[in-house]
mmCIF file of C-alpha atoms in Angstrom:
data_model
loop_
_atom_site.group_PDB
_atom_site.id
_atom_site.type_symbol
_atom_site.label_atom_id
_atom_site.label_comp_id
_atom_site.label_asym_id
_atom_site.label_seq_id
_atom_site.Cartn_x
_atom_site.Cartn_y
_atom_site.Cartn_z
ATOM 1 C CA UNK A 12 23.741 -3.064 3.491
ATOM 2 C CA UNK A 13 25.471 -2.986 0.257
ATOM 3 C CA UNK A 14 25.315 0.248 -2.795
ATOM 4 C CA UNK A 15 22.015 -1.483 -4.398
ATOM 5 C CA UNK A 16 20.024 -1.681 -0.926
ATOM 6 C CA UNK A 17 21.324 1.650 0.434
ATOM 7 C CA UNK A 18 20.333 3.462 -3.280
ATOM 8 C CA UNK A 19 16.981 1.208 -3.367
ATOM 9 C CA UNK A 20 15.979 2.202 0.262
ATOM 10 C CA UNK A 21 16.858 5.909 -0.509
ATOM 11 C CA UNK A 22 14.569 5.766 -3.689
ATOM 12 C CA UNK A 23 12.020 3.984 -1.669
ATOM 13 C CA UNK A 24 11.976 6.676 0.738
ATOM 14 C CA UNK A 25 11.443 9.487 -1.912
ATOM 15 C CA UNK A 26 8.705 7.548 -3.730
ATOM 16 C CA UNK A 27 6.974 6.894 -0.875
ATOM 17 C CA UNK A 28 7.175 10.797 0.409
ATOM 18 C CA UNK A 29 5.960 11.628 -3.334
ATOM 19 C CA UNK A 30 3.003 9.152 -3.476
ATOM 20 C CA UNK A 31 2.087 10.870 -0.059
ATOM 21 C CA UNK A 32 2.348 14.244 -1.186
ATOM 22 C CA UNK A 33 0.607 13.554 -4.388
ATOM 23 C CA UNK A 34 -1.748 11.548 -3.062
ATOM 24 C CA UNK A 35 -1.209 8.728 -5.819
ATOM 25 C CA UNK A 36 0.306 5.189 -4.900
ATOM 26 C CA UNK A 37 1.133 4.898 -8.553
ATOM 27 C CA UNK A 38 4.027 6.741 -8.163
ATOM 28 C CA UNK A 39 5.656 3.354 -6.392
ATOM 29 C CA UNK A 40 5.189 1.507 -8.999
ATOM 30 C CA UNK A 41 5.916 3.754 -11.927
ATOM 31 C CA UNK A 42 9.367 3.992 -10.219
ATOM 32 C CA UNK A 43 9.705 0.152 -10.070
ATOM 33 C CA UNK A 44 8.290 -0.687 -13.605
ATOM 34 C CA UNK A 45 11.754 2.117 -14.115
ATOM 35 C CA UNK A 46 14.167 0.294 -12.099
ATOM 36 C CA UNK A 47 12.946 -2.883 -13.475
ATOM 37 C CA UNK A 48 13.571 -1.908 -17.055
ATOM 38 C CA UNK A 49 17.473 -1.856 -16.511
ATOM 39 C CA UNK A 50 18.128 -3.976 -12.814
ATOM 40 C CA UNK A 51 15.670 -6.542 -11.813
ATOM 41 C CA UNK A 52 18.224 -6.597 -8.748
ATOM 42 C CA UNK A 53 17.534 -2.988 -8.111
ATOM 43 C CA UNK A 54 13.832 -3.237 -8.578
ATOM 44 C CA UNK A 55 14.010 -6.072 -6.108
ATOM 45 C CA UNK A 56 15.635 -4.290 -3.235
ATOM 46 C CA UNK A 57 13.405 -0.978 -3.992
ATOM 47 C CA UNK A 58 10.357 -3.368 -3.431
ATOM 48 C CA UNK A 59 11.428 -4.900 -0.668
ATOM 49 C CA UNK A 60 12.498 -1.466 1.226
ATOM 50 C CA UNK A 61 8.945 -0.029 0.205
ATOM 51 C CA UNK A 62 7.123 -3.228 1.823
ATOM 52 C CA UNK A 63 9.282 -2.856 5.292
ATOM 53 C CA UNK A 64 8.995 0.910 5.349
ATOM 54 C CA UNK A 65 4.986 0.966 4.671
ATOM 55 C CA UNK A 66 4.850 -1.953 7.343
ATOM 56 C CA UNK A 67 6.395 -0.126 9.329
ATOM 57 C CA UNK A 68 4.407 3.257 9.171
ATOM 58 C CA UNK A 69 1.093 0.984 9.746
ATOM 59 C CA UNK A 70 2.844 -0.678 12.927
ATOM 60 C CA UNK A 71 3.898 2.437 14.078
ATOM 61 C CA UNK A 72 0.112 4.182 13.659
ATOM 62 C CA UNK A 73 -1.364 1.231 15.317
ATOM 63 C CA UNK A 74 1.089 1.462 18.099
ATOM 64 C CA UNK A 75 0.458 5.126 18.633
ATOM 65 C CA UNK A 76 -3.436 4.757 18.235
ATOM 66 C CA UNK A 77 -3.324 2.323 21.176
ATOM 67 C CA UNK A 78 -0.997 4.338 23.457
ATOM 68 C CA UNK A 79 -3.599 6.921 22.868
ATOM 69 C CA UNK A 80 -6.293 4.944 23.683
ATOM 70 C CA UNK A 81 -4.792 3.725 26.814
ATOM 71 C CA UNK A 82 -3.420 7.097 28.014
ATOM 72 C CA UNK A 83 -7.386 8.082 27.740
ATOM 73 C CA UNK A 84 -8.760 4.761 29.355
#
């Protein structure tokens, strides 16, 4: 990845972790707005990274659940 994507991905990881720790998903949106005020390119890369990481988390939870149910069946 390029520098924009690398920085946006790192920020996405940190924002997701902060949102989970605080119990407030609004943190992700607030970071996005701050980025958009100065760099829409970085904002787009950040939002893409957030979507990909959250989708991966949901998919892993689904997979884990399916494996648990399959192992106990």
